[in-house]
Coordinates of N, CA and C in Angstrom, one line a residue:
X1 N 23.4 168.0 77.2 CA 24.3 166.9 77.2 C 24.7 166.4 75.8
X2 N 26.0 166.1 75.3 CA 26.6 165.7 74.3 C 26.4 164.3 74.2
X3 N 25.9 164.1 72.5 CA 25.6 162.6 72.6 C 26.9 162.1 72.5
X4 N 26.8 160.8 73.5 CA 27.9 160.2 73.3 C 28.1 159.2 71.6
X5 N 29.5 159.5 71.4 CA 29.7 158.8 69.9 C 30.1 157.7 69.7
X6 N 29.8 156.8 69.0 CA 29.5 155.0 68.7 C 31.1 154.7 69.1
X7 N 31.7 153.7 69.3 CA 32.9 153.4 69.7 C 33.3 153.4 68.0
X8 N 34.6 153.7 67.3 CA 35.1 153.2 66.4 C 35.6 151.7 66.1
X9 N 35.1 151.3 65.0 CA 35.3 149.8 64.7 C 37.0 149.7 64.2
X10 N 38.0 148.8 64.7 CA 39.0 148.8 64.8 C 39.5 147.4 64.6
X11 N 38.6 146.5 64.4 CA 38.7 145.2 64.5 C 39.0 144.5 63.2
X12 N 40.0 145.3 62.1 CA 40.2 144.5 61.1 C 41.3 143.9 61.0
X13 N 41.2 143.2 59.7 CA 42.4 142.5 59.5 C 43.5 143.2 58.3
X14 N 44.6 142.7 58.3 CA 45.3 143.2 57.0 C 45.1 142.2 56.0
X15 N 45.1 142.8 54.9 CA 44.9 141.9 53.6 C 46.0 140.8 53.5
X16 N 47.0 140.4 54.0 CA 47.7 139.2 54.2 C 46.6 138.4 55.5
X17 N 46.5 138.7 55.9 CA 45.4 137.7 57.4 C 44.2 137.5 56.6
X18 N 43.6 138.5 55.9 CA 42.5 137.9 55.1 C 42.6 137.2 54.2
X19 N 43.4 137.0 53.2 CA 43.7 136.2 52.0 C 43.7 134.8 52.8
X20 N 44.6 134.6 54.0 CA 45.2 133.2 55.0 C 44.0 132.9 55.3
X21 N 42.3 133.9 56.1 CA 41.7 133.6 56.0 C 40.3 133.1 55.1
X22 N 40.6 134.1 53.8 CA 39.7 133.4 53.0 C 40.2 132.2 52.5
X23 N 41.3 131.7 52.4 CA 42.0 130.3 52.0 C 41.3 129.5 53.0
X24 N 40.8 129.3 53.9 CA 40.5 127.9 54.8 C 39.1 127.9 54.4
X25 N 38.2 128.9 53.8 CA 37.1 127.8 53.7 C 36.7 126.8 51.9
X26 N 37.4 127.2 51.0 CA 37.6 126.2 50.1 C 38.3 125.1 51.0
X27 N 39.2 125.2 52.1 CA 40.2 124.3 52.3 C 39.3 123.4 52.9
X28 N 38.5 124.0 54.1 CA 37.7 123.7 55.2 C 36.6 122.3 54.4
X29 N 36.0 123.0 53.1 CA 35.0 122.6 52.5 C 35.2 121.7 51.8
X30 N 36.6 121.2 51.0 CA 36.9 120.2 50.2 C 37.8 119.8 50.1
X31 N 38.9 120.9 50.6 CA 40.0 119.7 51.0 C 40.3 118.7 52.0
X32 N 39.8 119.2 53.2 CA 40.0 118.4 54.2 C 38.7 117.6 54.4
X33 N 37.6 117.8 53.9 CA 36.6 116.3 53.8 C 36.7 115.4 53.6
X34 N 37.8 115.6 52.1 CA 38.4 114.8 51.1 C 39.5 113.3 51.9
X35 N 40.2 114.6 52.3 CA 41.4 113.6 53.8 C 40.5 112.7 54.8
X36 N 39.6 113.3 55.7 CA 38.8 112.9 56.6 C 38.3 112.0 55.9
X37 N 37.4 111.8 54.7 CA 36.7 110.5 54.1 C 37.6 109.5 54.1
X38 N 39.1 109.7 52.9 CA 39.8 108.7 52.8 C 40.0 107.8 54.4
X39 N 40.9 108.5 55.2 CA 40.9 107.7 56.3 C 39.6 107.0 57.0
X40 N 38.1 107.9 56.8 CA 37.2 106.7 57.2 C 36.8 105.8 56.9
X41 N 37.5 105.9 55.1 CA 37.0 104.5 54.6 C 38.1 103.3 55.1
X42 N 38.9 104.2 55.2 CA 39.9 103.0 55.3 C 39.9 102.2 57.1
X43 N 38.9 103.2 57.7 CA 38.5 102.6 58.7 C 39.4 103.0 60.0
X44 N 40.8 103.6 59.9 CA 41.1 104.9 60.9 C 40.8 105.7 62.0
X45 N 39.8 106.3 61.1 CA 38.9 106.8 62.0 C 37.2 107.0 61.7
X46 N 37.2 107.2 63.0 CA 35.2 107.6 63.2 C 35.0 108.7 62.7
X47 N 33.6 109.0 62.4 CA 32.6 109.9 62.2 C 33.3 111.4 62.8
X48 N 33.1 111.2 64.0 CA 33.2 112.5 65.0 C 34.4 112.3 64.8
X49 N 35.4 111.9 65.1 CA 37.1 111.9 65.2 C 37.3 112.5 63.5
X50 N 36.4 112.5 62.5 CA 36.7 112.6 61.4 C 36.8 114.4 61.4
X51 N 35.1 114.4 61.8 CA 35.1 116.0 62.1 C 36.0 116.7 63.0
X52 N 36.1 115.8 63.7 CA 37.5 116.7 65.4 C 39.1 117.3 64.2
X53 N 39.3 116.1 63.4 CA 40.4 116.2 62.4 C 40.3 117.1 61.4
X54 N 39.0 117.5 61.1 CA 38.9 118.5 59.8 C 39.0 119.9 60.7
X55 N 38.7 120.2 61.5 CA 38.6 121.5 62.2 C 39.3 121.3 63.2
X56 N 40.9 120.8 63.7 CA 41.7 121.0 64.7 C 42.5 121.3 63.1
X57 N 42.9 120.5 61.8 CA 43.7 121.0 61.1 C 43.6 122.6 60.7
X58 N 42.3 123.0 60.8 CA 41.6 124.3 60.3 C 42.0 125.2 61.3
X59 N 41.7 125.0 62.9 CA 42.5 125.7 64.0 C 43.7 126.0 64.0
X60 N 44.7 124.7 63.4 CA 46.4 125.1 63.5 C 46.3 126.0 62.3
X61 N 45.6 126.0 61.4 CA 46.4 126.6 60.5 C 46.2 128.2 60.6
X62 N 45.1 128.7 61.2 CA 44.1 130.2 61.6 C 45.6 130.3 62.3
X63 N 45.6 129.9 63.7 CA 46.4 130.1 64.6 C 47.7 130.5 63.7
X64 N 48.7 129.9 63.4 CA 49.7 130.2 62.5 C 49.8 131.1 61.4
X65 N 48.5 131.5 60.8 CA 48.4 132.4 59.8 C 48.3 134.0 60.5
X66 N 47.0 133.8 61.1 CA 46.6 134.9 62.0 C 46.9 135.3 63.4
X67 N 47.6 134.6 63.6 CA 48.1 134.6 65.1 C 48.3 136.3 65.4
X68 N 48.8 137.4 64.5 CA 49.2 138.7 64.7 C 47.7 139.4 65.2
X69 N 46.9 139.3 64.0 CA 45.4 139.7 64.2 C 44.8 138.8 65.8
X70 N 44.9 137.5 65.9 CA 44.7 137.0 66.9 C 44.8 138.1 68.3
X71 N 46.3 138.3 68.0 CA 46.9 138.7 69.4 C 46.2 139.9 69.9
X72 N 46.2 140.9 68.5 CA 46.0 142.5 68.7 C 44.5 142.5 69.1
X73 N 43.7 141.2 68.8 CA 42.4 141.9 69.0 C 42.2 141.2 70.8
X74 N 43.0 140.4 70.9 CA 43.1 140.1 72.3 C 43.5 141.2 73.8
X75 N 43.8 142.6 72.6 CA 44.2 143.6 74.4 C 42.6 144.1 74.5
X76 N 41.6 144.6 73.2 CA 40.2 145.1 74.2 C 39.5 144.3 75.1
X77 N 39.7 142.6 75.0 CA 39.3 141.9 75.7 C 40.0 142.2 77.3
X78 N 41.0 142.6 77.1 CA 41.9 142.7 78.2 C 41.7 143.9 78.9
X79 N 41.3 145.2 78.0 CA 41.4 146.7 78.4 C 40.1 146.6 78.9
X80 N 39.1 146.2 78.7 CA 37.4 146.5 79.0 C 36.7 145.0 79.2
X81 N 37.4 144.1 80.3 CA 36.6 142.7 80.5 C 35.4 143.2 80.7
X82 N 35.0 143.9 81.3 CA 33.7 143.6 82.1 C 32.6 144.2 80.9
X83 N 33.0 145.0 80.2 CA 32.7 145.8 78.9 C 32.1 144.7 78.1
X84 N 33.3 144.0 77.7 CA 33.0 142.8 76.8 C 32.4 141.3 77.3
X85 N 32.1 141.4 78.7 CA 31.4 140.3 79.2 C 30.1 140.8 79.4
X86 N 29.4 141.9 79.3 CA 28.2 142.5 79.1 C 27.9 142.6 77.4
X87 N 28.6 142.6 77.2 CA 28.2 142.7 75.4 C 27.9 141.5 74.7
X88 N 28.9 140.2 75.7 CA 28.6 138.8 75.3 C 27.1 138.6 76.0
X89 N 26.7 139.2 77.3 CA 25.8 138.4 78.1 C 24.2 139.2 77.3
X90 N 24.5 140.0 77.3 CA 23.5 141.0 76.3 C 22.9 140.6 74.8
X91 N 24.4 139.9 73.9 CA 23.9 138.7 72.5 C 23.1 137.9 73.0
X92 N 23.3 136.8 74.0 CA 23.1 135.8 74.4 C 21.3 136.4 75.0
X93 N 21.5 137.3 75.5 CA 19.5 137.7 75.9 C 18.8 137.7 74.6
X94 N 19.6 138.5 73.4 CA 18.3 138.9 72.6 C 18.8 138.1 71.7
X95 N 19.8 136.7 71.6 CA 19.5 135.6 70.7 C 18.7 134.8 71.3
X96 N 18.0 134.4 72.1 CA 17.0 133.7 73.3 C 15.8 134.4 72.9
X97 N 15.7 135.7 72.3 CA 14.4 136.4 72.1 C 14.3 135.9 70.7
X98 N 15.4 136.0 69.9 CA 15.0 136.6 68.1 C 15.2 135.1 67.9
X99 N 15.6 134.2 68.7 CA 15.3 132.3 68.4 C 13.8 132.1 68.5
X100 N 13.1 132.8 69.6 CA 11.9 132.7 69.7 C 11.0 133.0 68.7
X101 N 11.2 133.8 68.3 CA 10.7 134.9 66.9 C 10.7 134.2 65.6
X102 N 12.1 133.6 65.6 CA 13.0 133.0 63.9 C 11.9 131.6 64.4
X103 N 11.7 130.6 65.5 CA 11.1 129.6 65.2 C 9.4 129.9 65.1
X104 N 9.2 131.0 65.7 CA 7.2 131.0 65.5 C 7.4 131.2 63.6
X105 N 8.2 132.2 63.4 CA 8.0 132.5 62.3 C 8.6 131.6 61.0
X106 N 9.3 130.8 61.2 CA 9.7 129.3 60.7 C 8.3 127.9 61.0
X107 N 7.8 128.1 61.8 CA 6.4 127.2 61.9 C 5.1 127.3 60.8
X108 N 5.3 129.3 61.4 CA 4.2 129.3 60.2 C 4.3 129.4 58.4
X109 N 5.8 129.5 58.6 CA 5.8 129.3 57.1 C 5.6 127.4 56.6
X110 N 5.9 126.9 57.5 CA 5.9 125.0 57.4 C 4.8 125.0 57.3
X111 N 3.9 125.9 58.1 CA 2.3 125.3 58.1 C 1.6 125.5 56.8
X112 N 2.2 126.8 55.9 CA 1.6 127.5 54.7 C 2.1 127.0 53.8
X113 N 3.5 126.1 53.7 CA 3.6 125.8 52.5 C 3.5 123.7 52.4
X114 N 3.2 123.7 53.9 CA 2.6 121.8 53.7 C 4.1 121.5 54.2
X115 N 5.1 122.1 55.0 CA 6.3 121.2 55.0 C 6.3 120.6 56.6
X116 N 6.6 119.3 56.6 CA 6.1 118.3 57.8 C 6.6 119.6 59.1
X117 N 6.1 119.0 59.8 CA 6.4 120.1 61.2 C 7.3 118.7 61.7
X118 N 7.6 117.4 61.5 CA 8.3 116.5 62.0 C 9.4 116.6 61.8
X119 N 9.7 117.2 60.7 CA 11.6 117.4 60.2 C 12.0 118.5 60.8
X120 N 13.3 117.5 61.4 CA 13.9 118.9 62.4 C 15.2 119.3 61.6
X121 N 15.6 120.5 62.3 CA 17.1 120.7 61.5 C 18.4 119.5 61.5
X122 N 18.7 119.2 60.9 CA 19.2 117.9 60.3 C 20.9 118.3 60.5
X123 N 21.1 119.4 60.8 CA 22.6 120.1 61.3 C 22.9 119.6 62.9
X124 N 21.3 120.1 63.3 CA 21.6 119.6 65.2 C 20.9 118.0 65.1
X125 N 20.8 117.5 64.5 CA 20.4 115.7 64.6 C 22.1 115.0 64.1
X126 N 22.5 115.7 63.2 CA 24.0 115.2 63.0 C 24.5 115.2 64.3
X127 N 24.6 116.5 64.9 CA 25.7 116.8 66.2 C 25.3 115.8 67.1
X128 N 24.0 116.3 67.2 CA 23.3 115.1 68.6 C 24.0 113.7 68.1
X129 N 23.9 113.0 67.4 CA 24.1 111.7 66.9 C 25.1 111.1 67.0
X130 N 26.4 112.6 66.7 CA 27.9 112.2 66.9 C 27.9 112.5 68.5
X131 N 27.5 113.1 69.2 CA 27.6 113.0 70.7 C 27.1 112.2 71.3
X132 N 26.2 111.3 71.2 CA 26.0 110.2 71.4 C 27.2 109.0 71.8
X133 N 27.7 108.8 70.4 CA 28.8 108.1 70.2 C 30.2 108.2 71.1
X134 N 30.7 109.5 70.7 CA 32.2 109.9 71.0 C 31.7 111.6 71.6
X135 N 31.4 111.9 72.9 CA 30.6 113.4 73.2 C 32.0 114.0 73.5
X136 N 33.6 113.7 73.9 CA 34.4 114.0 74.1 C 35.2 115.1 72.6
X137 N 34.9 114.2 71.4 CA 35.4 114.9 70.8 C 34.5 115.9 69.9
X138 N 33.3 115.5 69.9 CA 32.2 116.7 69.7 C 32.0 117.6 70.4
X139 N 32.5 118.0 71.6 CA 32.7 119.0 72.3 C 34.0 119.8 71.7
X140 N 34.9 119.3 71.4 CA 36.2 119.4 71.7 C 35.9 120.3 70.0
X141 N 35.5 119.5 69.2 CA 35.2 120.7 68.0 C 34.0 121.3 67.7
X142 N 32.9 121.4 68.9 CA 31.9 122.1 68.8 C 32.0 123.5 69.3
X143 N 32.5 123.3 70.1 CA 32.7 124.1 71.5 C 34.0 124.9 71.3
X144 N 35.4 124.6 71.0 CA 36.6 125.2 71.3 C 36.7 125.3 69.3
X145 N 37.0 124.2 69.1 CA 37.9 124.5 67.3 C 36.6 125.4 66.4
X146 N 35.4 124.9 66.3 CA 35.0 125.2 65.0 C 34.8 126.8 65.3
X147 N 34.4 127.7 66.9 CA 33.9 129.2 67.6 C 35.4 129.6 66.5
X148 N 36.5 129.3 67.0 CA 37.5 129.8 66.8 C 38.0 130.0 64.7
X149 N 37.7 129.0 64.3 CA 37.9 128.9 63.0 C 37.0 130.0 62.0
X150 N 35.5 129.6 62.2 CA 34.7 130.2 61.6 C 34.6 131.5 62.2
X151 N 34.7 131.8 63.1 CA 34.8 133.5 63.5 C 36.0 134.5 62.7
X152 N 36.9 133.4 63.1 CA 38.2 134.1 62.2 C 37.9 134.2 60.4
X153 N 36.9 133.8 60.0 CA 36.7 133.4 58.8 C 35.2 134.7 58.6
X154 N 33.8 134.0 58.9 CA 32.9 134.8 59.1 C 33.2 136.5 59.6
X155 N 33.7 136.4 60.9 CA 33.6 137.9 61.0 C 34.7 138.4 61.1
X156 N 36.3 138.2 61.1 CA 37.3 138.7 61.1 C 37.5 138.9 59.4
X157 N 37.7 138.4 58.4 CA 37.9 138.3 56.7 C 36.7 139.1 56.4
X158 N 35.7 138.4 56.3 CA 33.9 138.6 55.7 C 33.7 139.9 56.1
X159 N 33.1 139.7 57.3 CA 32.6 141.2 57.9 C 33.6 142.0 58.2
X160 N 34.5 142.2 58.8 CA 35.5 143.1 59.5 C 36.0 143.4 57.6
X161 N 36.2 142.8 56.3 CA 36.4 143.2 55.1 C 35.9 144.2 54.8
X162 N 34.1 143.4 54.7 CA 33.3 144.6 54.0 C 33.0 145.5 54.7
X163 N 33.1 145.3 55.9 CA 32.7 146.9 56.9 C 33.5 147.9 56.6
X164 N 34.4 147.5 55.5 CA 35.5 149.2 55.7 C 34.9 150.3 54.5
X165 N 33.8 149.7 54.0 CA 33.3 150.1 52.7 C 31.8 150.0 52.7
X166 N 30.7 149.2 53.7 CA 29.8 149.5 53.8 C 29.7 148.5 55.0
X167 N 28.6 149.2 56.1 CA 28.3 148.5 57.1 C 26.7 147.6 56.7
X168 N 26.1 147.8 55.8 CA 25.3 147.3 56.0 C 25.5 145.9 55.2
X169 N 25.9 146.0 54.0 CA 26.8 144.8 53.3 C 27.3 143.9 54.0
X170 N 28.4 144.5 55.3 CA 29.1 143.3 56.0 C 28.2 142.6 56.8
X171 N 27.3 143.3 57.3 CA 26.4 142.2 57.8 C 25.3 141.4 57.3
X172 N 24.9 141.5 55.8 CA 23.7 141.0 55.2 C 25.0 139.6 54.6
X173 N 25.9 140.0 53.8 CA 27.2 138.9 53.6 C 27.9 137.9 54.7
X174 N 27.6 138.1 55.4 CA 28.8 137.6 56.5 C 27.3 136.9 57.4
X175 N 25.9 137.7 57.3 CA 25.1 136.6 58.0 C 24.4 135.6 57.0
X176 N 24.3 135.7 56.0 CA 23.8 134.9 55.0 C 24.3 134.0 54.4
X177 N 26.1 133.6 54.4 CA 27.0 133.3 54.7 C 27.2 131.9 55.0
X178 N 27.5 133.2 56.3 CA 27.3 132.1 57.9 C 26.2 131.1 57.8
X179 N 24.8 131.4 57.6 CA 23.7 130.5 57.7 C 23.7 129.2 56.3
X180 N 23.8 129.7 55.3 CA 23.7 128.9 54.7 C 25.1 128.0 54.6
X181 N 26.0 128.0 54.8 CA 27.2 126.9 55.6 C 26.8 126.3 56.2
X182 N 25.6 126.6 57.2 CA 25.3 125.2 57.8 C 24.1 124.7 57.4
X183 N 23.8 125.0 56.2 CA 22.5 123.8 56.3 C 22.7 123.7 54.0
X184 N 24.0 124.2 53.6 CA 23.4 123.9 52.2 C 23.8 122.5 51.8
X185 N 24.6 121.8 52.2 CA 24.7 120.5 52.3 C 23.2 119.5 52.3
X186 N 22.2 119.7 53.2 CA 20.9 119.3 53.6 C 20.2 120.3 52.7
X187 N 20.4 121.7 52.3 CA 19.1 122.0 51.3 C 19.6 121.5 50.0
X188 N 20.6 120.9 49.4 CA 21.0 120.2 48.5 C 20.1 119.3 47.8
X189 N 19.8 118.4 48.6 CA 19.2 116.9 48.4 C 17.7 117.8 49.0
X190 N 17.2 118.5 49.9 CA 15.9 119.0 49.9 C 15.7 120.1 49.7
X191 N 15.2 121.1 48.9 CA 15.0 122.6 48.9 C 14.4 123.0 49.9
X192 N 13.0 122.3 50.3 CA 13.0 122.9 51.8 C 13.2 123.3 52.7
X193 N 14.5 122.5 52.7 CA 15.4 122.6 54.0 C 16.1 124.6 54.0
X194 N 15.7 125.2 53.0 CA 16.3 126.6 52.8 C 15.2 127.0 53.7
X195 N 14.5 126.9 54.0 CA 13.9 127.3 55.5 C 14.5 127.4 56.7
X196 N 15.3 126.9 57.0 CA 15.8 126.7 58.1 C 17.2 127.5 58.3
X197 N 17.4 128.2 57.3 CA 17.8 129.7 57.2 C 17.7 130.7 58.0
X198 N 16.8 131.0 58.5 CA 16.1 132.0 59.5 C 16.7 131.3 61.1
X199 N 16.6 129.8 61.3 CA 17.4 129.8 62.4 C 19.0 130.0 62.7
X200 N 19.1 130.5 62.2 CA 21.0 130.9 61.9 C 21.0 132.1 62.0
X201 N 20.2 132.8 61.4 CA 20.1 134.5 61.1 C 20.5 135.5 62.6
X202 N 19.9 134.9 63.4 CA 19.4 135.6 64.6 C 21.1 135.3 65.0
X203 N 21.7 134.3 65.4 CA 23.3 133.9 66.1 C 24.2 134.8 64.7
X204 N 24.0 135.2 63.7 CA 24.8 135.5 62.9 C 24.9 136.9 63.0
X205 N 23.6 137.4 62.9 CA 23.8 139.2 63.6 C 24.4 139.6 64.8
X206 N 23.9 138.6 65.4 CA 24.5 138.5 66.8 C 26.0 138.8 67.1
X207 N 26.2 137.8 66.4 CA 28.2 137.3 66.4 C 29.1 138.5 66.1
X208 N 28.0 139.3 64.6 CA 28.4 140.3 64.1 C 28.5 141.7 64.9
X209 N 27.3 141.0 65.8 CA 27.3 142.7 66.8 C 28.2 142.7 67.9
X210 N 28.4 141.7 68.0 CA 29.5 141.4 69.2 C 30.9 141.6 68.4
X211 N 31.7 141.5 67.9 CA 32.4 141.6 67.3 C 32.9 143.1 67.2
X212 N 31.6 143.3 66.3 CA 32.0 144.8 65.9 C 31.3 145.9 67.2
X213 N 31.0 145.7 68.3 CA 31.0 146.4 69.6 C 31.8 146.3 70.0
X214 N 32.7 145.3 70.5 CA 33.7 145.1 71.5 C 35.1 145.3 70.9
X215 N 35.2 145.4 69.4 CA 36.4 145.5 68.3 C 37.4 144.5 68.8
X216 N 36.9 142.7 69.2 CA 37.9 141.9 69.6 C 37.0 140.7 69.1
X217 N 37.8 140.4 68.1 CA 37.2 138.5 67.9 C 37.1 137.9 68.8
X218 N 37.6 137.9 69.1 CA 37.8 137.4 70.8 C 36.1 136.9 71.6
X219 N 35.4 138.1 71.3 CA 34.3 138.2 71.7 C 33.6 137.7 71.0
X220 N 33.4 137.4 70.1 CA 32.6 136.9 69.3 C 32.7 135.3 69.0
X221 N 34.0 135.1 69.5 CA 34.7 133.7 69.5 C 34.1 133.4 70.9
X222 N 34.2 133.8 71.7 CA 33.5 132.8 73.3 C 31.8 133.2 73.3
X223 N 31.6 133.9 72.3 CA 29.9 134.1 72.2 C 29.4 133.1 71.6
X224 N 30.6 132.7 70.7 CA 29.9 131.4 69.9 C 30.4 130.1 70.4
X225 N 31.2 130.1 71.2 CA 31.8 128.9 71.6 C 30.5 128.7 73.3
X226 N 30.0 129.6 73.9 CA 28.4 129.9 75.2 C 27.4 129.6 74.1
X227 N 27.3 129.4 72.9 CA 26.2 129.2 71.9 C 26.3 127.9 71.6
X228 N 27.3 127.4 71.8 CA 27.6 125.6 70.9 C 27.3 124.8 72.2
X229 N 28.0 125.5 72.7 CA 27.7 124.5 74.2 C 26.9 124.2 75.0
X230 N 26.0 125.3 74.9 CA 24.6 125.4 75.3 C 24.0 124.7 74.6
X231 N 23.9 124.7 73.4 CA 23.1 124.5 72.2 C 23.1 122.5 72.2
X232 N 24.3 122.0 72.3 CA 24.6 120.1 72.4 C 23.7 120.2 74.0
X233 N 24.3 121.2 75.0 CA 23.7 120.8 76.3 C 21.9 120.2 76.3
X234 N 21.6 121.2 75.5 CA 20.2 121.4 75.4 C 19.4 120.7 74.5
X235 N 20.4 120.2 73.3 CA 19.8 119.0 72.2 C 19.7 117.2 73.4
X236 N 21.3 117.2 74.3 CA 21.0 116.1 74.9 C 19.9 116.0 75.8
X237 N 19.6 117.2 76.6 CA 18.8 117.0 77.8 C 17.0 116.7 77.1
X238 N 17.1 117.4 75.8 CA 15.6 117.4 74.9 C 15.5 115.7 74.7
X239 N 16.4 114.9 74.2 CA 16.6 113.7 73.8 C 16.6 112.7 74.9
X240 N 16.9 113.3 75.7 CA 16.9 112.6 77.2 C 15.5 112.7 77.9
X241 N 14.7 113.9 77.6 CA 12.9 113.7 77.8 C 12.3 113.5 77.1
X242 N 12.8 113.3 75.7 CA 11.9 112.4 74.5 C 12.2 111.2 75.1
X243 N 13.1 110.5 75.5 CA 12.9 109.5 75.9 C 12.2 108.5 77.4
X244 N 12.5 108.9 77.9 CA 11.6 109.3 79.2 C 10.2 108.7 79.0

């Protein structure tokens, strides 16, 4: 029997989509903070409404740049649903396993180097905190705007880039990346906090394998958008038995 051969990765972008997308994360990162702050000082707007505003402006603008790449990667989803809803349900098993793994193995490094086992990731106490308040529009950019932006960014630009020139590159870049966006803000002010690296790692390969199996953002966009949502579902319900 002939082995069957890997599907071809087909999922890139053209160098006009990627330049539109490497422009939104300087943009993402300092320009539009910059906007969002002004207006909350001046009292406008909230916290969460601040973030719903920095990443709904970040969505229109993906949308209108990339919209071509958008579309094309939109027929595999269409040619092979059931294809690609096995490849999403499949991430989602063995991010459940390698979370398990990334947190034993994040414990025992806390325990060897004396760092409180009390501090928690300071990324999901932000989210929790703004859901509390306003859960309408922390969904609204947890769940739908930010899957959509950062994917178009992370693995459509990043990875779908470097993969045309080395596969292993695009994924050590594009997951290391990925992780440290969400927490260098917080390892800033604590070095420590570069620990908590490893819990990002495991959704980052992930995103990347989905992606580049299914050759449709697409997929990797609702893998992460079943990741965010779960992820608030399960910070409230934890908060809801700590209190208890």
């Amino acid at each position: 029997m002939e082995k069957k051969e890997a599907r071809e990765f087909t999922g890139t972008m053209t160098r006009r989509e990627s330049i539109f997308a490497l422009i939104w994360f300087p943009m993402h990162l300092f320009l539009l903070p910059r906007l969002a702050m002004l207006l909350m000082d001046r009292g406008t707007i909230s916290e969460s409404q601040a973030n719903l505003l920095v990443y709904g402006i970040g969505a229109v603008y993906i949308l209108i740049t990339c919209f071509s790449f958008l579309r094309k990667d939109f027929d595999p989803l269409c040619d092979e649903p059931l294809y690609c809803l096995a490849q999403i349900a499949m991430c989602y098993c063995m991010m459940m396993a390698f979370n398990l793994c990334a947190s034993g193995i994040l414990s025992g490094i806390e325990t060897l180097v004396g760092h409180s086992s009390e501090v928690s990731n300071q990324n999901n106490e932000a989210i929790l905190g703004l859901a509390k308040t306003d859960m309408p529009s922390v969904t609204a950019m947890a769940v739908f705007l930010a899957p959509l932006t950062e994917e178009v960014f992370f693995r459509g630009a990043v990875f779908g880039g470097i993969r045309k020139k080395n596969r292993v590159a695009a994924y050590a870049v594009s997951m290391l990346l990925f992780a440290v966006y969400h927490i260098w803000g917080y390892a800033v002010e604590d070095p420590s906090y570069w620990l908590y690296l490893l819990q990002y790692l495991p959704a980052a390969f992930l995103l990347c394998r989905c992606y580049e199996r299914t050759n449709s953002i697409w997929c990797s966009i609702f893998f992460h958008m079943l990741v965010n949502h779960v992820s608030i579902k399960m910070l409230m319900l934890l908060e809801e038995l700590y209190r208890a």
